[in-house]
Tab-separated table of C-alpha atoms in Angstrom:
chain	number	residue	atom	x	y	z
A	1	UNK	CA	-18.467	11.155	-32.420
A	2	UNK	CA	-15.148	9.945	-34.250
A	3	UNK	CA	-13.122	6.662	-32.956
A	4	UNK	CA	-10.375	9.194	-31.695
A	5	UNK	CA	-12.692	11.083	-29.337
A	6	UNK	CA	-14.405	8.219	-28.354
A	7	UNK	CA	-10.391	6.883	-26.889
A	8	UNK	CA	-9.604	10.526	-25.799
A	9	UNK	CA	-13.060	10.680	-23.628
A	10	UNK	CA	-13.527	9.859	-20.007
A	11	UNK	CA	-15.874	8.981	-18.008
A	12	UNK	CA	-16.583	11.325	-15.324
A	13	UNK	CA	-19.051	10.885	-12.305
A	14	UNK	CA	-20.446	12.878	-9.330
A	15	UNK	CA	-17.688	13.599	-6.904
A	16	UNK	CA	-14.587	12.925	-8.907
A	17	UNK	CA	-11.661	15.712	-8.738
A	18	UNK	CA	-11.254	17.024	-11.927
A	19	UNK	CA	-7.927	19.979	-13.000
A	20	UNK	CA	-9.861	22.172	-15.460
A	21	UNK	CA	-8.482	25.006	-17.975
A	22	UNK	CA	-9.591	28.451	-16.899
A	23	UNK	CA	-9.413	30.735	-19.672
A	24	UNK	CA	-10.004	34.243	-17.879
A	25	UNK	CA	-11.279	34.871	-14.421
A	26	UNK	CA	-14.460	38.152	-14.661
A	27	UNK	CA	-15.713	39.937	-11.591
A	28	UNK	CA	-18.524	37.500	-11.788
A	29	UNK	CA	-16.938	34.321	-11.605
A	30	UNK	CA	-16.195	33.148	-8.192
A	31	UNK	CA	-13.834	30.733	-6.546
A	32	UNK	CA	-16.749	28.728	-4.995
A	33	UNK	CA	-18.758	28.301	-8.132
A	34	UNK	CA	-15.498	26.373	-9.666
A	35	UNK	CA	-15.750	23.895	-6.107
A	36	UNK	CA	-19.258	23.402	-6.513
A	37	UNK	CA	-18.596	22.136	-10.401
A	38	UNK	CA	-15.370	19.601	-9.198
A	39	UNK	CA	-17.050	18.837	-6.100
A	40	UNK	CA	-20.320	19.194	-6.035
A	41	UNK	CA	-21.695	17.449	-9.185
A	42	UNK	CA	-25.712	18.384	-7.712
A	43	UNK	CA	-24.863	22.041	-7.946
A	44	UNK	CA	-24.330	23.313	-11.212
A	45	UNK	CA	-23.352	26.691	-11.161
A	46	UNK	CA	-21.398	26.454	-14.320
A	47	UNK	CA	-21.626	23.866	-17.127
A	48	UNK	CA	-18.435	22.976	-18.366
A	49	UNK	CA	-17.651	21.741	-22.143
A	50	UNK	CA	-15.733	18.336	-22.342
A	51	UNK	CA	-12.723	20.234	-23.760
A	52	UNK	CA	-12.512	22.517	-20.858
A	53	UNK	CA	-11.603	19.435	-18.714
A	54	UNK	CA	-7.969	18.384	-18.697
A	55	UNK	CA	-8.616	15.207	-17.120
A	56	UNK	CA	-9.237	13.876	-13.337
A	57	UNK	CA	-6.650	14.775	-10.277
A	58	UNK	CA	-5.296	11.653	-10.292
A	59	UNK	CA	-4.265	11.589	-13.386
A	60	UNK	CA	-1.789	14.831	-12.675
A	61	UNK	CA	-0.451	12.966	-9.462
A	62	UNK	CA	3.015	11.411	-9.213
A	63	UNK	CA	2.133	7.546	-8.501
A	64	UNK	CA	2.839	7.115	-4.979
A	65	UNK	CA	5.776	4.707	-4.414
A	66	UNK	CA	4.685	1.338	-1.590
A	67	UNK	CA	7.192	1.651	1.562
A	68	UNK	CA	8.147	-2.098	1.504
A	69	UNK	CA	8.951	-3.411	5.276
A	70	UNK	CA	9.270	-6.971	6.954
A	71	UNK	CA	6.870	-8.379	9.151
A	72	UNK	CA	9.454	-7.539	12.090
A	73	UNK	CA	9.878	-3.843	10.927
A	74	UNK	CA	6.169	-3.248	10.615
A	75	UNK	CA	5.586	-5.045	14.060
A	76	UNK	CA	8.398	-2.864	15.415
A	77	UNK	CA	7.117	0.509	13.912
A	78	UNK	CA	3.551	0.051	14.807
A	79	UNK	CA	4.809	-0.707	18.263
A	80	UNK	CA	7.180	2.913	18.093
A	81	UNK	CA	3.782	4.448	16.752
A	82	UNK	CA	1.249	3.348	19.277
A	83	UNK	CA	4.165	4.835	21.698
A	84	UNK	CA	4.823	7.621	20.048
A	85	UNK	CA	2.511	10.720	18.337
A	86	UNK	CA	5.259	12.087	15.975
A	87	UNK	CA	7.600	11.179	13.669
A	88	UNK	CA	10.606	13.003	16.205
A	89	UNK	CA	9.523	10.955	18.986
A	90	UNK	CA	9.677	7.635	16.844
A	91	UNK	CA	13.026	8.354	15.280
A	92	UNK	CA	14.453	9.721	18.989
A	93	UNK	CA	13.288	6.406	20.464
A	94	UNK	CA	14.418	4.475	17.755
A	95	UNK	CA	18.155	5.263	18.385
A	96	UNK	CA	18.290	3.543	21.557
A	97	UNK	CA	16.882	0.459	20.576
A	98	UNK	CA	19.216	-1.591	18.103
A	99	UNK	CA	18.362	-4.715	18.432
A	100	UNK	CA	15.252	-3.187	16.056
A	101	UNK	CA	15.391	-4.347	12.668
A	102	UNK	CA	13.951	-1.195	11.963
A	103	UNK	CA	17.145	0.292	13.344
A	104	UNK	CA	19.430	-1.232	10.835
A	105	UNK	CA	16.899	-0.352	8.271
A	106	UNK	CA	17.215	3.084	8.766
A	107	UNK	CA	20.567	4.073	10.564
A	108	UNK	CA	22.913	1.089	9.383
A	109	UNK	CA	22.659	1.689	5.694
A	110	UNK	CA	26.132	2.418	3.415
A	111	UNK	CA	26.328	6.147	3.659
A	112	UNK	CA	24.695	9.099	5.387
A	113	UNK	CA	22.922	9.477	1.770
A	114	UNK	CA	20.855	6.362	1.846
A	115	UNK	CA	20.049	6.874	5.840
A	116	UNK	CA	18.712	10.154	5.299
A	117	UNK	CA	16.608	8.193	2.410
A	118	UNK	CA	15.693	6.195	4.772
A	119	UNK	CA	14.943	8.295	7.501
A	120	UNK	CA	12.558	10.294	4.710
A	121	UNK	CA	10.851	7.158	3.742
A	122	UNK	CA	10.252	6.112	7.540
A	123	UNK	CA	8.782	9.790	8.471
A	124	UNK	CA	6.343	9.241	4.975
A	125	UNK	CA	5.273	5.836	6.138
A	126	UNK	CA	3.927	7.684	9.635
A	127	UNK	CA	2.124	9.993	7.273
A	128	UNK	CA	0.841	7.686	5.148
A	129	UNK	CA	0.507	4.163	6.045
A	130	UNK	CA	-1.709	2.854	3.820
A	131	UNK	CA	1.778	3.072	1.235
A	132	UNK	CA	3.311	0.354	3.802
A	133	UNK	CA	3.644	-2.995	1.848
A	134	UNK	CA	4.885	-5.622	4.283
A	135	UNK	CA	7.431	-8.192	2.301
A	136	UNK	CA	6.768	-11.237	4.149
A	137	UNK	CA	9.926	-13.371	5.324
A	138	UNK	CA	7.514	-16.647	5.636
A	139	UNK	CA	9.791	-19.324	8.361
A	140	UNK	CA	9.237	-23.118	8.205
A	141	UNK	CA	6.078	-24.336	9.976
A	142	UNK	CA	3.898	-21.206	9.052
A	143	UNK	CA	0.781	-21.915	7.791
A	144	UNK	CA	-0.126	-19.948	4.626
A	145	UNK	CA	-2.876	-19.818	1.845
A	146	UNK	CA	-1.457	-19.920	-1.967
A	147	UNK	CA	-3.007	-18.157	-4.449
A	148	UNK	CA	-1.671	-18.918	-8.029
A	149	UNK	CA	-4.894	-17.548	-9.685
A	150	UNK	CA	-5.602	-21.104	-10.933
A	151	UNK	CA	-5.233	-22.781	-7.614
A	152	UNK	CA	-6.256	-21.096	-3.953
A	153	UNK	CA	-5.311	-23.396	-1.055
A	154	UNK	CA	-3.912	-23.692	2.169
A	155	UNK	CA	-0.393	-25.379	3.141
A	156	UNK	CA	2.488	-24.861	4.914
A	157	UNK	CA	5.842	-24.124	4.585
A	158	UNK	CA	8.063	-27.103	5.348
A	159	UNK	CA	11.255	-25.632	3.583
A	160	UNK	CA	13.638	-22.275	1.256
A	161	UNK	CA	14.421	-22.178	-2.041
A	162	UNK	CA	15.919	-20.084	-4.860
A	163	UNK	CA	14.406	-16.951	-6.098
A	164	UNK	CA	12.399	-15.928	-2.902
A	165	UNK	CA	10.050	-19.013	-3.306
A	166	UNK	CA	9.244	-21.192	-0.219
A	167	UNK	CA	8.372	-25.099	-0.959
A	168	UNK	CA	5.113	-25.772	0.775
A	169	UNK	CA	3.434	-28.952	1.382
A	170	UNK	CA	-0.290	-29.472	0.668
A	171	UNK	CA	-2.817	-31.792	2.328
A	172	UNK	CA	-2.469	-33.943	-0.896
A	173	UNK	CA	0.949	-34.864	0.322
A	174	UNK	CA	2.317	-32.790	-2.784
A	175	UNK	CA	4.946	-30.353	-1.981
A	176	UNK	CA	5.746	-27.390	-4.493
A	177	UNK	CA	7.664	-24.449	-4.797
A	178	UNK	CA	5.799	-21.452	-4.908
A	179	UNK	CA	7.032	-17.547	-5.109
A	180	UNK	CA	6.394	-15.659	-1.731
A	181	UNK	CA	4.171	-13.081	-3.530
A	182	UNK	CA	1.812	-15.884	-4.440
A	183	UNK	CA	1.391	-16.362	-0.524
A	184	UNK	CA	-0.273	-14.798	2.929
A	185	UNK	CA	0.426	-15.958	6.070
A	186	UNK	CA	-2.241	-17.310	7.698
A	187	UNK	CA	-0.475	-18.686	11.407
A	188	UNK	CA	3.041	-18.529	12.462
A	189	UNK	CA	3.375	-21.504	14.008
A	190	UNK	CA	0.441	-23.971	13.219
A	191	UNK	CA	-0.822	-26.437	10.373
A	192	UNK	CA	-4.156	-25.266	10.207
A	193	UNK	CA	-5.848	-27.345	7.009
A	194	UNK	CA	-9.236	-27.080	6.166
A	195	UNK	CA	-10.933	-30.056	4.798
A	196	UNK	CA	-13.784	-30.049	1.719
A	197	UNK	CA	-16.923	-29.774	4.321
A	198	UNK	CA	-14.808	-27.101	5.766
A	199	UNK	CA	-13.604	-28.100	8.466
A	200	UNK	CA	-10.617	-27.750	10.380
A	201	UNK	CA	-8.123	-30.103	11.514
A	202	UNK	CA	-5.252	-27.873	13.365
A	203	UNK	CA	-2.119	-29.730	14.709
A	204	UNK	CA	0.789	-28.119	16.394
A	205	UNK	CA	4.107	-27.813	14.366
């Protein structure tokens, strides 16, 4: 096999989706014989040569775009949700309660434009919710672990800065600034360290 088929080749395994090129469709090929090849890898009603296969599903999908909230707004839409059973119902309800963050996210924005965006991305996110990110807004005196890649340890936030990083003291007495992404909150309003033995020393903030 050259180095240019060995790139262009994939690895396929039993129970991957697969979009394949049908050439012509006889009286003896039928529907379910085509499922049992992409679904059923056990069942092989119909060998298929490498060059038949366009590639896997996924890799004919748009990329699926994260609905990024706020700890508030995701607190507040779960809440509308466990409430609620459709996406009407949430939205309905939604209206009357303005002191929502959520609100403002989604009927306070510029323009009717970007709250019917917003309207779309909210009705998605009850659809799909494994596409909600949650953007943390991390508040002094929340305990959080930092991950750096190099360094994983807990600490807490004892202060803002620039650039959407948080400085956060560490039981070393060292405070740094670190970028929220590098963080997950661990309490909201507790020091919770965890010595070397592992174990835990929590104080109130």
């Amino acid at each position: 096999m050259s180095e240019t088929k060995k790139k262009n080749s994939k690895k396929y395994e039993i129970g991957d989706k697969i979009v394949v090129k049908v050439k012509n469709i006889g009286e003896n090929f039928r529907d379910e014989q085509l499922i049992y090849v992409i679904e059923d890898g056990s069942k092989d009603y119909r060998s298929l040569h490498e060059r038949e296969v366009l590639g896997k599903l996924e890799d004919f999908q748009p990329k699926q775009v994260k609905i990024k909230m706020t700890v508030d707004e995701k607190k507040e839409f779960d809440e509308l949700k466990e409430t609620y059973a459709t996406p009407y119902g949430m939205l309905h309800n939604l209206i009357h309660k303005k002191d929502f963050d959520l609100y403002r996210k989604v009927f306070m924005n510029a323009n009717t434009k970007e709250n019917s965006k917003e309207q779309l991305r909210f009705i998605k996110a009850f659809e799909h919710p494994e596409l909600i990110e949650v953007d943390y807004e991390f508040k002094i005196g929340n305990s959080v672990i930092v991950d750096t890649g190099n360094l994983k340890t807990i600490g807490v936030v004892v202060g803002t800065g620039v650039c959407k990083c948080f400085k956060v003291l560490f039981k070393s007495g060292l405070v740094s600034s670190v970028f929220y992404k590098k963080m997950k909150l661990v309490k909201e309003n507790a020091i919770d360290w965890e010595d070397q033995n592992g174990e835990r020393q929590k104080e109130e903030a």
